[in-house]
Coordinates of C-alpha atoms in Angstrom, one line a residue:
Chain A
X481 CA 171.3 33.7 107.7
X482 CA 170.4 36.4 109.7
X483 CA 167.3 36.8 112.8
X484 CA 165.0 38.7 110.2
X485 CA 165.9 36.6 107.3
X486 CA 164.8 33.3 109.8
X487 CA 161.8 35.3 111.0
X488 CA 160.8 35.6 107.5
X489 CA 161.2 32.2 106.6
X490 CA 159.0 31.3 109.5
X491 CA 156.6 33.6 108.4
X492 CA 156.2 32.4 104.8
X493 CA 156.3 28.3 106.2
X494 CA 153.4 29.3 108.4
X495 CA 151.2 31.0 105.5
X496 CA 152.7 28.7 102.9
X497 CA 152.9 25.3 104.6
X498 CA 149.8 25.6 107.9
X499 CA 146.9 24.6 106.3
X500 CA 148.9 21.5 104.5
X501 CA 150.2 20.8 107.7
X502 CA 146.8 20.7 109.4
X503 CA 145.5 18.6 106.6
X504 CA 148.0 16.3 106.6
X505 CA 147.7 15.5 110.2
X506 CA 143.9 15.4 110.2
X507 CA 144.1 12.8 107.7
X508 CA 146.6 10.9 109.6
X509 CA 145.5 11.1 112.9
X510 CA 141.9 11.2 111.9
X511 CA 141.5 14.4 114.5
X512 CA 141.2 18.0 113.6
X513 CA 141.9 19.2 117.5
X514 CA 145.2 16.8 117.5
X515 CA 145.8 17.7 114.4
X516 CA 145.9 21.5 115.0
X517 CA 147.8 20.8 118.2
X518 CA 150.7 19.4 116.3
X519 CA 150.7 21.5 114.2
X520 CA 151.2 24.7 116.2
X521 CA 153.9 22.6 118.2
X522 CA 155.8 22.1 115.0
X523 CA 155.5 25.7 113.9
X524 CA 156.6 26.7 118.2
X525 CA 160.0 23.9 117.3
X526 CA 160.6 26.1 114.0
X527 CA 160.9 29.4 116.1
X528 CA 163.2 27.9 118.8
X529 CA 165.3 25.4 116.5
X530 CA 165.3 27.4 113.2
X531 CA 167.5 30.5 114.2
X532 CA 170.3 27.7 115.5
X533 CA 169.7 25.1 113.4
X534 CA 169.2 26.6 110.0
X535 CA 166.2 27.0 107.9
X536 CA 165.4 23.2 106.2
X537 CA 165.8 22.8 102.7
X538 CA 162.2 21.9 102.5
X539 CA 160.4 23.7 105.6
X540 CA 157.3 22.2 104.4
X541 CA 158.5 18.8 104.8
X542 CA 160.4 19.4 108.2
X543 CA 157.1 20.8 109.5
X544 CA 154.9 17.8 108.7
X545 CA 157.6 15.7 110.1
X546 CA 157.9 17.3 112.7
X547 CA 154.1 17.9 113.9
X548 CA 153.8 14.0 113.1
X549 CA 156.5 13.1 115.9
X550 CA 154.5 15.8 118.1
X551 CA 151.6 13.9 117.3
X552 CA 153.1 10.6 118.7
X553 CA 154.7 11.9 121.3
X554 CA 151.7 13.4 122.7
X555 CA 150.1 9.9 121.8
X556 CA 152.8 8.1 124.2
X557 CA 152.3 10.0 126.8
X558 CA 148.9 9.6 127.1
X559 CA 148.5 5.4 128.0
X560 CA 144.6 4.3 127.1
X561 CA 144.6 1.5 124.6
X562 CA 142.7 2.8 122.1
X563 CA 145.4 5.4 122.0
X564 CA 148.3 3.0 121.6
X565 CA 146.2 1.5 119.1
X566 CA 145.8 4.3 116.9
X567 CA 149.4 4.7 117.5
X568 CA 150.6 1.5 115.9
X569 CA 148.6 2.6 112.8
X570 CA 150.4 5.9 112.2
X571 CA 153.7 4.4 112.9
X572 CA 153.0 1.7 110.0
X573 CA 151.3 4.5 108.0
X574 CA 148.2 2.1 108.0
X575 CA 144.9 4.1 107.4
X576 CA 143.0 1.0 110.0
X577 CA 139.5 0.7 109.2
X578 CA 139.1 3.9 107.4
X579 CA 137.6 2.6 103.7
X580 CA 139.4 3.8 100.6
X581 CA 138.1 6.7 99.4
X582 CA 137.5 7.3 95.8
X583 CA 139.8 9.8 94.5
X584 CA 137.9 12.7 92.7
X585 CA 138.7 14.9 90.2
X586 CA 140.1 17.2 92.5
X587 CA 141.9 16.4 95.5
X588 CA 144.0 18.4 97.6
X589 CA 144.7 17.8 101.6
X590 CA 143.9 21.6 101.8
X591 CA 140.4 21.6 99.9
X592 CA 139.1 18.5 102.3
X593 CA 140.0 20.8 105.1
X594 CA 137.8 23.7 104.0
X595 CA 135.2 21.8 103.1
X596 CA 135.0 20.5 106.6
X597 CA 135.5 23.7 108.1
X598 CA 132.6 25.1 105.8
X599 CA 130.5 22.0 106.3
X600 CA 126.7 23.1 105.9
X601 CA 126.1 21.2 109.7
X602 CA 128.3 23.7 111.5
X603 CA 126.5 27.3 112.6
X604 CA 128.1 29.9 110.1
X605 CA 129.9 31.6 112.5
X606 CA 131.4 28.5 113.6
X607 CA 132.5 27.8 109.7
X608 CA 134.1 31.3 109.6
X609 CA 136.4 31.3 112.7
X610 CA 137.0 26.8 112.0
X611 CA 138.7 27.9 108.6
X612 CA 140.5 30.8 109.5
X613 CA 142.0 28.9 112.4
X614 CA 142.5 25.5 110.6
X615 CA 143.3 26.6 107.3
X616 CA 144.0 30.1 107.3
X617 CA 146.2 29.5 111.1
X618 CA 145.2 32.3 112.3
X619 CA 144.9 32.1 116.7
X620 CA 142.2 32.5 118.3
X621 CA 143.0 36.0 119.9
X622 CA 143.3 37.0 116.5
X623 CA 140.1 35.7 115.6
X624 CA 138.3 37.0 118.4
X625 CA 139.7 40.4 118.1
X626 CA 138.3 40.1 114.4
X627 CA 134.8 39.8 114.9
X628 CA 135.1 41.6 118.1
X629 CA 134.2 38.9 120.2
X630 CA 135.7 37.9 123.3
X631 CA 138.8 35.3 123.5
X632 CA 137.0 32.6 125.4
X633 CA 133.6 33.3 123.1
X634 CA 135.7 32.6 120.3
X635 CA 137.4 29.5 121.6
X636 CA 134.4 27.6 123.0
X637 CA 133.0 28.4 119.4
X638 CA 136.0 27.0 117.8
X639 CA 136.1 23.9 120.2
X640 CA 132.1 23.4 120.0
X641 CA 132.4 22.8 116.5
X642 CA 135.5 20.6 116.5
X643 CA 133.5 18.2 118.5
X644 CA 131.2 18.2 116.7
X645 CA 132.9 17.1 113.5
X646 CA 134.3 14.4 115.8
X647 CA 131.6 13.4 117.7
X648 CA 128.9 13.3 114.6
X649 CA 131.3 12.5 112.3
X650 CA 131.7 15.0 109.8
X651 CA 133.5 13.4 106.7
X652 CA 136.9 14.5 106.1
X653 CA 136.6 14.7 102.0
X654 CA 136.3 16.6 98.8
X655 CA 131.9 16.0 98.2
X656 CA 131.3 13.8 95.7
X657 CA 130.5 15.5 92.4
X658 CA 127.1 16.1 92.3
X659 CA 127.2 17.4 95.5
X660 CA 130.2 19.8 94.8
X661 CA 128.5 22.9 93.6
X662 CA 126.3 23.5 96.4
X663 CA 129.2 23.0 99.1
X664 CA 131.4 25.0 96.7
X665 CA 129.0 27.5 97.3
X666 CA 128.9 27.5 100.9
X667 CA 132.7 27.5 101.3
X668 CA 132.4 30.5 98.5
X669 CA 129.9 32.1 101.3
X670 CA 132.5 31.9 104.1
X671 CA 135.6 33.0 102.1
X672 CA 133.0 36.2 100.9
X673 CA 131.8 36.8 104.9
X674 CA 135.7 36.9 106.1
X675 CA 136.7 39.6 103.2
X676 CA 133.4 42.2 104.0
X677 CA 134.5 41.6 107.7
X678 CA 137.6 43.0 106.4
X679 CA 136.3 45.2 103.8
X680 CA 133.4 46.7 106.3
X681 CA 135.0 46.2 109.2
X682 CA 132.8 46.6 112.3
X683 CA 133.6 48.4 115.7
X684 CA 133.1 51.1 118.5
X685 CA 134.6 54.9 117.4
X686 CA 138.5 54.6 117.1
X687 CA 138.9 51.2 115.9
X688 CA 140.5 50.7 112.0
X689 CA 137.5 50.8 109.7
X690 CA 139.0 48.6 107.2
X691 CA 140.9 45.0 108.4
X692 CA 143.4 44.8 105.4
X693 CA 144.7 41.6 107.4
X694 CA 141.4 40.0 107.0
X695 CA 140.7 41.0 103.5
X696 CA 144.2 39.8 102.7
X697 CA 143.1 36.4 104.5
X698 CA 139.9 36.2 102.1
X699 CA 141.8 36.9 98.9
X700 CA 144.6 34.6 100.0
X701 CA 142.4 31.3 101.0
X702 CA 140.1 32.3 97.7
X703 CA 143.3 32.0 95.2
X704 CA 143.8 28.8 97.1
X705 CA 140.4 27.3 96.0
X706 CA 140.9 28.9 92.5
X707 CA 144.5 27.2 92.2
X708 CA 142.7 23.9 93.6
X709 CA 138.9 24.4 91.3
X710 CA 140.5 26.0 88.3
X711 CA 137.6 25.5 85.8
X712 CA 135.0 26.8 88.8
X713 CA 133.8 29.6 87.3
X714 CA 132.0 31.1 90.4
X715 CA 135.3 30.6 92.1
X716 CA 137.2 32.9 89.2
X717 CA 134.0 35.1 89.9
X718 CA 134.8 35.8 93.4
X719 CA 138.6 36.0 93.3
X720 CA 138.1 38.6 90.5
X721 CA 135.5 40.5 92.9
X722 CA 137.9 40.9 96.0
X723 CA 140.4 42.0 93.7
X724 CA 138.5 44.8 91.9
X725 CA 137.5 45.7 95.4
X726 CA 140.6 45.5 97.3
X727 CA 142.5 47.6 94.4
X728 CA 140.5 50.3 95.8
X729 CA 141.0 49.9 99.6
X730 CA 143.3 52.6 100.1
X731 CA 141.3 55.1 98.1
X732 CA 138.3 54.1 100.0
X733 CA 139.1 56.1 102.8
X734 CA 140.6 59.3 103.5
X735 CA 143.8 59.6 106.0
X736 CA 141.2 61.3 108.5
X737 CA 139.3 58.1 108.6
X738 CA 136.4 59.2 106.6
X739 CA 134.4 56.9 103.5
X740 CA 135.0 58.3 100.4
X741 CA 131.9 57.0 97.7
X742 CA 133.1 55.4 94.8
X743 CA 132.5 58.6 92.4
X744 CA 134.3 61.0 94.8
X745 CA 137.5 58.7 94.5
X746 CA 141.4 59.8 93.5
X747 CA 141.3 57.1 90.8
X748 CA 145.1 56.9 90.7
X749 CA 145.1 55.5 93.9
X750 CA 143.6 52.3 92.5
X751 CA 146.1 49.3 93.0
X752 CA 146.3 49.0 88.5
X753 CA 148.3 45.4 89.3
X754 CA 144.9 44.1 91.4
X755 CA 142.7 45.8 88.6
X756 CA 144.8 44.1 85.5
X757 CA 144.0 40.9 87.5
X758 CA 140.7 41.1 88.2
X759 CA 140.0 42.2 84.4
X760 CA 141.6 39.8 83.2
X761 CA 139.4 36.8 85.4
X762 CA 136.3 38.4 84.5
X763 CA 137.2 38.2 80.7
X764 CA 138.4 34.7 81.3
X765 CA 134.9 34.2 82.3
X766 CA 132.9 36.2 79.8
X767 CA 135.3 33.9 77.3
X768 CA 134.3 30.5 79.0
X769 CA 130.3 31.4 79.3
X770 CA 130.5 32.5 75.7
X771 CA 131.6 29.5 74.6
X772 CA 129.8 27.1 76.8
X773 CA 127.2 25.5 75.4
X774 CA 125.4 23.9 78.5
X775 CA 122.3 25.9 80.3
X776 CA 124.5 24.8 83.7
X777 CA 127.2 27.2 82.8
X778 CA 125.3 30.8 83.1
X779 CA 127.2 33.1 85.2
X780 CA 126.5 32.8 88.9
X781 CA 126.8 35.6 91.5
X782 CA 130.3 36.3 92.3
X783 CA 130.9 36.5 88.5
X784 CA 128.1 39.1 87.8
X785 CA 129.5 40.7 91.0
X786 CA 132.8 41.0 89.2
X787 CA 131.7 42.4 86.6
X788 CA 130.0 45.1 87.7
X789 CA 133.2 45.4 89.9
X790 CA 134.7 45.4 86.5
X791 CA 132.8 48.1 84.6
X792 CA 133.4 50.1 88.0
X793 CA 137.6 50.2 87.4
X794 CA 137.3 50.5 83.5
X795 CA 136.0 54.0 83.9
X796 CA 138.8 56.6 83.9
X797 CA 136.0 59.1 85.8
X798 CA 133.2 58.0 87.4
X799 CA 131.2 60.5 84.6
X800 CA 132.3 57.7 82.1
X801 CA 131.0 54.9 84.3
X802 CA 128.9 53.2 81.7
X803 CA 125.7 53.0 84.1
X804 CA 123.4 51.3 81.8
X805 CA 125.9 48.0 81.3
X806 CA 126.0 48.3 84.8
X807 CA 122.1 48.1 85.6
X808 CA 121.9 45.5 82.8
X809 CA 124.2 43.2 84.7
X810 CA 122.1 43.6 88.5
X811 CA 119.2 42.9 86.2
X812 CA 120.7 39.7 85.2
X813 CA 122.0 39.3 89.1
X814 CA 118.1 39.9 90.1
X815 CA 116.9 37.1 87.7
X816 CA 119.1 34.8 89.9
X817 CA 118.3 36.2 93.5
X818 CA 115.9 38.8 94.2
X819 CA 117.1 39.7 97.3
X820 CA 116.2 43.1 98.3
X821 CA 119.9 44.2 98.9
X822 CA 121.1 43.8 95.1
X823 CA 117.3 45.9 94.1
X824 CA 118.8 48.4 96.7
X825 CA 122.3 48.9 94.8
X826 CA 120.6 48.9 91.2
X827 CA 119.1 51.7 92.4
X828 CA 121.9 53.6 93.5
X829 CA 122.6 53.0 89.5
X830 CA 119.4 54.3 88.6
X831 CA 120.1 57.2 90.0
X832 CA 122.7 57.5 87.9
X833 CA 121.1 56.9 84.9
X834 CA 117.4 58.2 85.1
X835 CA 118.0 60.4 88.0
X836 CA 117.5 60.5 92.2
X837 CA 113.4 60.6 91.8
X838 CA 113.6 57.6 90.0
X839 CA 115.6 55.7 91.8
X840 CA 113.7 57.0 95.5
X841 CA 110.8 55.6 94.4
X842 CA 112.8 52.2 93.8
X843 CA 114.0 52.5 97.1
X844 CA 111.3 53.7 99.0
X845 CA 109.4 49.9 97.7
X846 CA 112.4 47.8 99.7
X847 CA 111.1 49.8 103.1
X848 CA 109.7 46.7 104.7
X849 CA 112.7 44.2 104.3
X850 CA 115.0 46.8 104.8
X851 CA 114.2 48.7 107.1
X852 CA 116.8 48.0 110.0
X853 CA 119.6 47.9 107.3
X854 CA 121.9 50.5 107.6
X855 CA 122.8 50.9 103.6
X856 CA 119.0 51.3 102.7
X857 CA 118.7 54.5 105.3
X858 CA 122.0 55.5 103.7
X859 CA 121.1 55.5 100.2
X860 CA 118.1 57.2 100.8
X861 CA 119.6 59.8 102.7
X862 CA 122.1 60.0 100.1
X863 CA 119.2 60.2 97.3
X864 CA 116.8 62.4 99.0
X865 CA 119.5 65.4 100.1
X866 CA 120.2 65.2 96.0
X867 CA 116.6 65.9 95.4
X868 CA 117.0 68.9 97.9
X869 CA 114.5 66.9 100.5
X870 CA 117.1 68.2 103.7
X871 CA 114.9 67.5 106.2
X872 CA 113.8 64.2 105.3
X873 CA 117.4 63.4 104.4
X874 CA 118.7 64.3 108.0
X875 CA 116.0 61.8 109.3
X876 CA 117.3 59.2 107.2
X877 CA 121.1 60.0 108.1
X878 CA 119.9 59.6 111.4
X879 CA 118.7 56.5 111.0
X880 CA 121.3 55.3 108.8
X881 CA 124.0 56.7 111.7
X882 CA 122.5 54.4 114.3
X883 CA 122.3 51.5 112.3
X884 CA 126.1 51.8 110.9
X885 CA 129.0 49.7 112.8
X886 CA 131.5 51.1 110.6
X887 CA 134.0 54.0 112.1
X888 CA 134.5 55.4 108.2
X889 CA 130.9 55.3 106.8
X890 CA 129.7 57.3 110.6
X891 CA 132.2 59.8 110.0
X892 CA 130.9 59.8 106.1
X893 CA 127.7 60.1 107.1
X894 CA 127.9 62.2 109.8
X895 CA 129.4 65.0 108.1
X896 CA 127.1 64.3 104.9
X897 CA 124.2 64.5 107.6
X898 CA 125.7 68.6 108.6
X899 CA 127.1 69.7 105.6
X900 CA 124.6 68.3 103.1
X901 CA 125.8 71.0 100.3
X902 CA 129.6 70.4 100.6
X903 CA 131.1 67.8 98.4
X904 CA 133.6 65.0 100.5
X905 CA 136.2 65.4 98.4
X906 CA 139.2 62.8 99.5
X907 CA 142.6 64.6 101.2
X908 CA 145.2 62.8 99.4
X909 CA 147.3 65.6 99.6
Chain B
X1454 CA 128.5 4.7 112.8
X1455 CA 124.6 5.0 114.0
X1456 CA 122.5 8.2 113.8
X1457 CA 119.4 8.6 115.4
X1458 CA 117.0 10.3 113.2
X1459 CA 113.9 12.2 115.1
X1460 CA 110.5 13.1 113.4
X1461 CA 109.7 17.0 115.3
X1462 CA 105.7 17.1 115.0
X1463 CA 104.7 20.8 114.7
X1464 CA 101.1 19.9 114.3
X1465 CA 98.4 18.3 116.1
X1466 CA 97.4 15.7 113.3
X1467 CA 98.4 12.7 112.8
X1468 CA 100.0 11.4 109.6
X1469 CA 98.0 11.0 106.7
X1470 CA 98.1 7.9 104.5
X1471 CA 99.9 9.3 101.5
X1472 CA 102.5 10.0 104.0
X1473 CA 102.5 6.4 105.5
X1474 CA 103.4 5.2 102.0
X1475 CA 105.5 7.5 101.4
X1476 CA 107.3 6.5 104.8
X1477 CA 106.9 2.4 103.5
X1478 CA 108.8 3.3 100.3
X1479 CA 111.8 4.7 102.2
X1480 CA 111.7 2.0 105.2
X1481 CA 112.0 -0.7 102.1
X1482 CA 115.0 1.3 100.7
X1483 CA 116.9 2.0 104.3
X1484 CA 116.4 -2.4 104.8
X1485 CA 118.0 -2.9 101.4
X1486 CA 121.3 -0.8 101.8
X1487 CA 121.6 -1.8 104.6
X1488 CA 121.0 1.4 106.7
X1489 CA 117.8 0.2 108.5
X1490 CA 118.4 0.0 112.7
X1491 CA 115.5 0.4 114.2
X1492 CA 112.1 2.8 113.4
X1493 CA 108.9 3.3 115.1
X1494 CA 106.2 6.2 115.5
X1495 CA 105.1 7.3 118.8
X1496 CA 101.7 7.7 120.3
X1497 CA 100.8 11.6 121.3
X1498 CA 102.5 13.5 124.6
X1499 CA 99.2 13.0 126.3
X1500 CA 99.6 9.3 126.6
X1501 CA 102.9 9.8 128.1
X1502 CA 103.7 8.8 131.8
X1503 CA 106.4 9.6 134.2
X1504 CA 108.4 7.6 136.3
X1505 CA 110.5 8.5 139.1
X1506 CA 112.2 5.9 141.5
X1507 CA 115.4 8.2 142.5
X1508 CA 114.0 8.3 145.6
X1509 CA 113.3 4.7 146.7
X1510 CA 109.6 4.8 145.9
X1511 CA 108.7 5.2 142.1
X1512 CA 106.2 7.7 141.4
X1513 CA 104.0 7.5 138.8
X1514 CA 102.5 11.2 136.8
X1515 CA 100.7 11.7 133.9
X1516 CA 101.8 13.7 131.3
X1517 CA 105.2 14.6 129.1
X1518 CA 107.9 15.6 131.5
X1519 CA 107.7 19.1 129.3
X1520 CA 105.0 20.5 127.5
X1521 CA 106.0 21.7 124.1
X1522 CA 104.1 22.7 120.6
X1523 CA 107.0 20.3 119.0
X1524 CA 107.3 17.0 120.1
X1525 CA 108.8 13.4 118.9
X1526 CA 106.5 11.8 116.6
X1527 CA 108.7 9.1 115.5
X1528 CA 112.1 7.9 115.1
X1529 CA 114.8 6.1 112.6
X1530 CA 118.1 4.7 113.9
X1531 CA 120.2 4.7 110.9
X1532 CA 123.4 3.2 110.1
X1533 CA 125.7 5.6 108.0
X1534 CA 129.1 5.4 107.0
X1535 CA 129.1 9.4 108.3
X1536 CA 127.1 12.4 108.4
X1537 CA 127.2 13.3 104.5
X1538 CA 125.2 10.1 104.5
X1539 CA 123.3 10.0 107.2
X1540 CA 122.2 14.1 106.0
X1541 CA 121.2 12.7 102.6
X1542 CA 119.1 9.6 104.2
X1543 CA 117.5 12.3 106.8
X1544 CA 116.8 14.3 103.5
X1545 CA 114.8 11.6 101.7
X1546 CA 113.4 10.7 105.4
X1547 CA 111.7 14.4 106.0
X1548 CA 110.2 14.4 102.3
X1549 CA 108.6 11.2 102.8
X1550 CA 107.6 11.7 106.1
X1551 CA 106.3 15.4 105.2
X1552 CA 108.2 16.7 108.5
X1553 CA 111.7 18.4 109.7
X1554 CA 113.8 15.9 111.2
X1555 CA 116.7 16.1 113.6
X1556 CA 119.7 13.6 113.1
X1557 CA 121.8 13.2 116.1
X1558 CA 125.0 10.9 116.6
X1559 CA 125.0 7.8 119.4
X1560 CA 128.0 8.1 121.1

């Protein structure tokens, strides 16, 4: 076998087999930070030993063999009794005095780990970085660069809440049932978090305005979960989502680094495999709340979300975007959650439907809760330079500009802001 | 595992008697699964004292060693298997207490 084709193999163990690995020796040891030090030690012996010794038959196996002797090793050389104690256990493969748990419907190594990285006792930001470094392995520099934070920021964060599991005792489980959708949510909230950070990635002029490596990350942990939850629907709901969003990453953005809107995109550049996905989710869903029969089983969120997302990519032009299914579904997404951000988006299909006048005056109501978001400044702007209003549209551009972190949507704004007549057309070449 | 579970008092009245009861309810339930420690109110900050004997001679001072418009009212120290458990008591706890409450490990 040859250096790449090792290097490869490496590379699909570590996004194949890490977060088993972890969870493995989290349950064994009974230690998230030992267990994540083994771990990375095993993966460190499958670099050196690997381009010698062969890739295993099973890499997954060698690697949670391997991190296990790690484990005891480490163990060994470290001589308090308590140590030694816990030592004997894993040797025998004796659990101690943890009780039996009872098995649920569902249970995976890998989902116990997310739900402890996503556990509603640890600060969000804390959840985000613990499960893209214990179940997405991702290192901390990595981490650090992707929420711009610094390295040792990011590491005390990461550590913090570590201890905390330990020290507090933050159960190492699947919640029981009744408790299941509510944590599913929160995990659902983290996996969302990582892919806008990718999606809307934030950062000083020059850096990349889209983090396809963290987006990847999202999508990748999220079809994790599905595989995991099958019959989740809001799970479905926000795999399909990411999808029908990442299929149009590449068209979201023009090779000078510029946003292109959604109507102003070179649909052909749409990723048709991610969109035949994501369709086909979001009818597995409408299927499964059709024929439900329970009040429980009403489409949540992320599946609303999808579909919107859905009715989006089914439109050949954005002229045939069918805008009225579209405000139909945010008026069944405002029945669930009112937030002012989702009245803000109806709008923008509004707009669409009854006109920029219409939709202003939507807008212009979400002032007070919105006024230091960036999108709401945007949107106006966007809305108010259609209705010819250029002067109060530069203001708002302005105010949008200094709000936005994004390199893409500054230069989209920017040049919106100065050439308010011209129409950003996307250089695809 | 034990968890100390502290009653914050955001407001200058005491406890009302609907609350007491609702507090008796939930001491009876902690005692009979076995959960139950220790529990106790407190009186008010202004009836604390300070003590300080680092130096050889204790010295006595009136008063909370800080002032703060939240305070400890009261405590639980629970027994929990982990913090799922002891999040779920400390749930029931703040409803029948009518106040937020902060759980913290023992080490």
């Amino acid at each position: 076998m040859s250096e790449v084709d090792v290097q490869a193999a490496i590379t699909r163990a570590h996004r194949a087999e890490w977060a088993r690995v972890v969870a493995i020796l989290t349950r064994r040891l009974g230690d998230f930070d030992r267990a994540e030090e083994a771990a990375a030690e095993a993966f460190a012996t499958a670099v050196e030993r690997w381009p010698t010794d062969g890739v295993p038959p099973s890499p997954g196996a060698w690697l949670t063999t391997t991190a296990g002797r790690k484990a005891i090793d480490r163990l060994r050389r470290e001589s308090r009794r308590d140590d030694r104690y816990r030592e004997a256990r894993l040797l025998s493969g004796d659990d101690g005095d943890t009780p039996p748990e009872p098995i649920g419907a569902v249970d995976d190594v890998r989902l116990r780990l997310i739900f402890t990285c996503c556990h509603p006792a640890l600060a969000p930001e804390a959840r985000v970085a613990l499960t893209l470094r214990m179940v997405g392995g991702l290192t901390v520099p990595e981490i650090a660069r992707a929420f711009l934070v610094r390295e040792t920021t990011m590491g005390a964060r990461i550590t913090r809440a570590k201890s905390k599991i330990a020290t507090a005792r933050i159960p190492y489980r699947v919640p029981a049932a009744a408790d299941l959708p509510a944590r599913v949510g929160g995990v659902l909230a983290v996996l969302y978090l990582v892919f806008n950070e990718g999606y809307l990635a934030s950062g000083p002029p020059g850096t990349d305005p889209v983090r396809a490596d963290l987006t990847a990350e999202a999508i990748r942990l999220t079809r994790l979960l599905r595989a995991l939850l099958p019959d989740d629907g809001e799970v479905a709901g926000l795999l399909a989502l990411m999808l029908l969003i990442e299929a149009r990453r590449t068209a979201r953005v023009s090779s000078d680094g510029v946003l292109v809107p959604l109507g102003e995109q070179d649909r052909g550049a749409w990723d048709t495999a991610l969109i035949a996905e994501g369709h086909r989710l979001v009818r597995e869903r409408l299927a499964a709340v059709a024929a439900a029969t329970t009040a429980g089983s009403a489409p949540g969120r992320y599946q609303i979300l999808a579909a919107i997302n859905a009715v989006h990519t089914s439109a050949r032009d954005a002229d045939d975007t069918d805008w009225s299914q579209i405000i139909a579904l945010y008026d069944q997404l405002i029945r669930l959650d009112p937030a002012p951000i989702i009245v803000l988006n109806r709008s923008i299909a509004v707009a669409e439907l009854d006109g920029p006048e219409v939709a202003l005056a939507a807008v212009d109501r979400l002032a007070a809760p919105l006024s230091t978001y960036h999108a709401y400044h945007a949107t106006r702007a966007d809305l108010l330079r259609r209705l010819g209003r250029d002067q109060q549209a530069r203001a708002a551009y302005d105010r949008a500009l200094a709000l936005s972190t994004n390199t893409a949507e500054t230069a989209y704004l920017t040049r919106r802001r100065d050439h308010p007549r011209a129409t950003v057309r996307p250089d695809h070449g | 595992m034990q968890y100390l579970m502290s009653v914050i008092q955001d407001r200058p009245e005491l406890g009302t008697e609907q609350e007491q009861a609702a507090i008796d309810v939930f001491n009876t339930r902690l005692q009979e699964q076995g959960h139950w420690v220790f529990a106790g109110g407190l009186g008010f900050p202004d009836t604390a004292t300070v003590v300080d004997n680092r130096g050889g001679e204790a010295l006595v001072t009136d008063g909370p060693f800080v002032e703060s418009k939240e305070f400890l009212a009261g405590f639980w120290i629970l027994e929990a298997a982990d913090l799922d458990v002891a999040l779920a008591l400390a749930a029931e706890g703040s409803k029948a207490c009518n106040r937020r409450i902060e759980i913290r490990p023992f080490l």
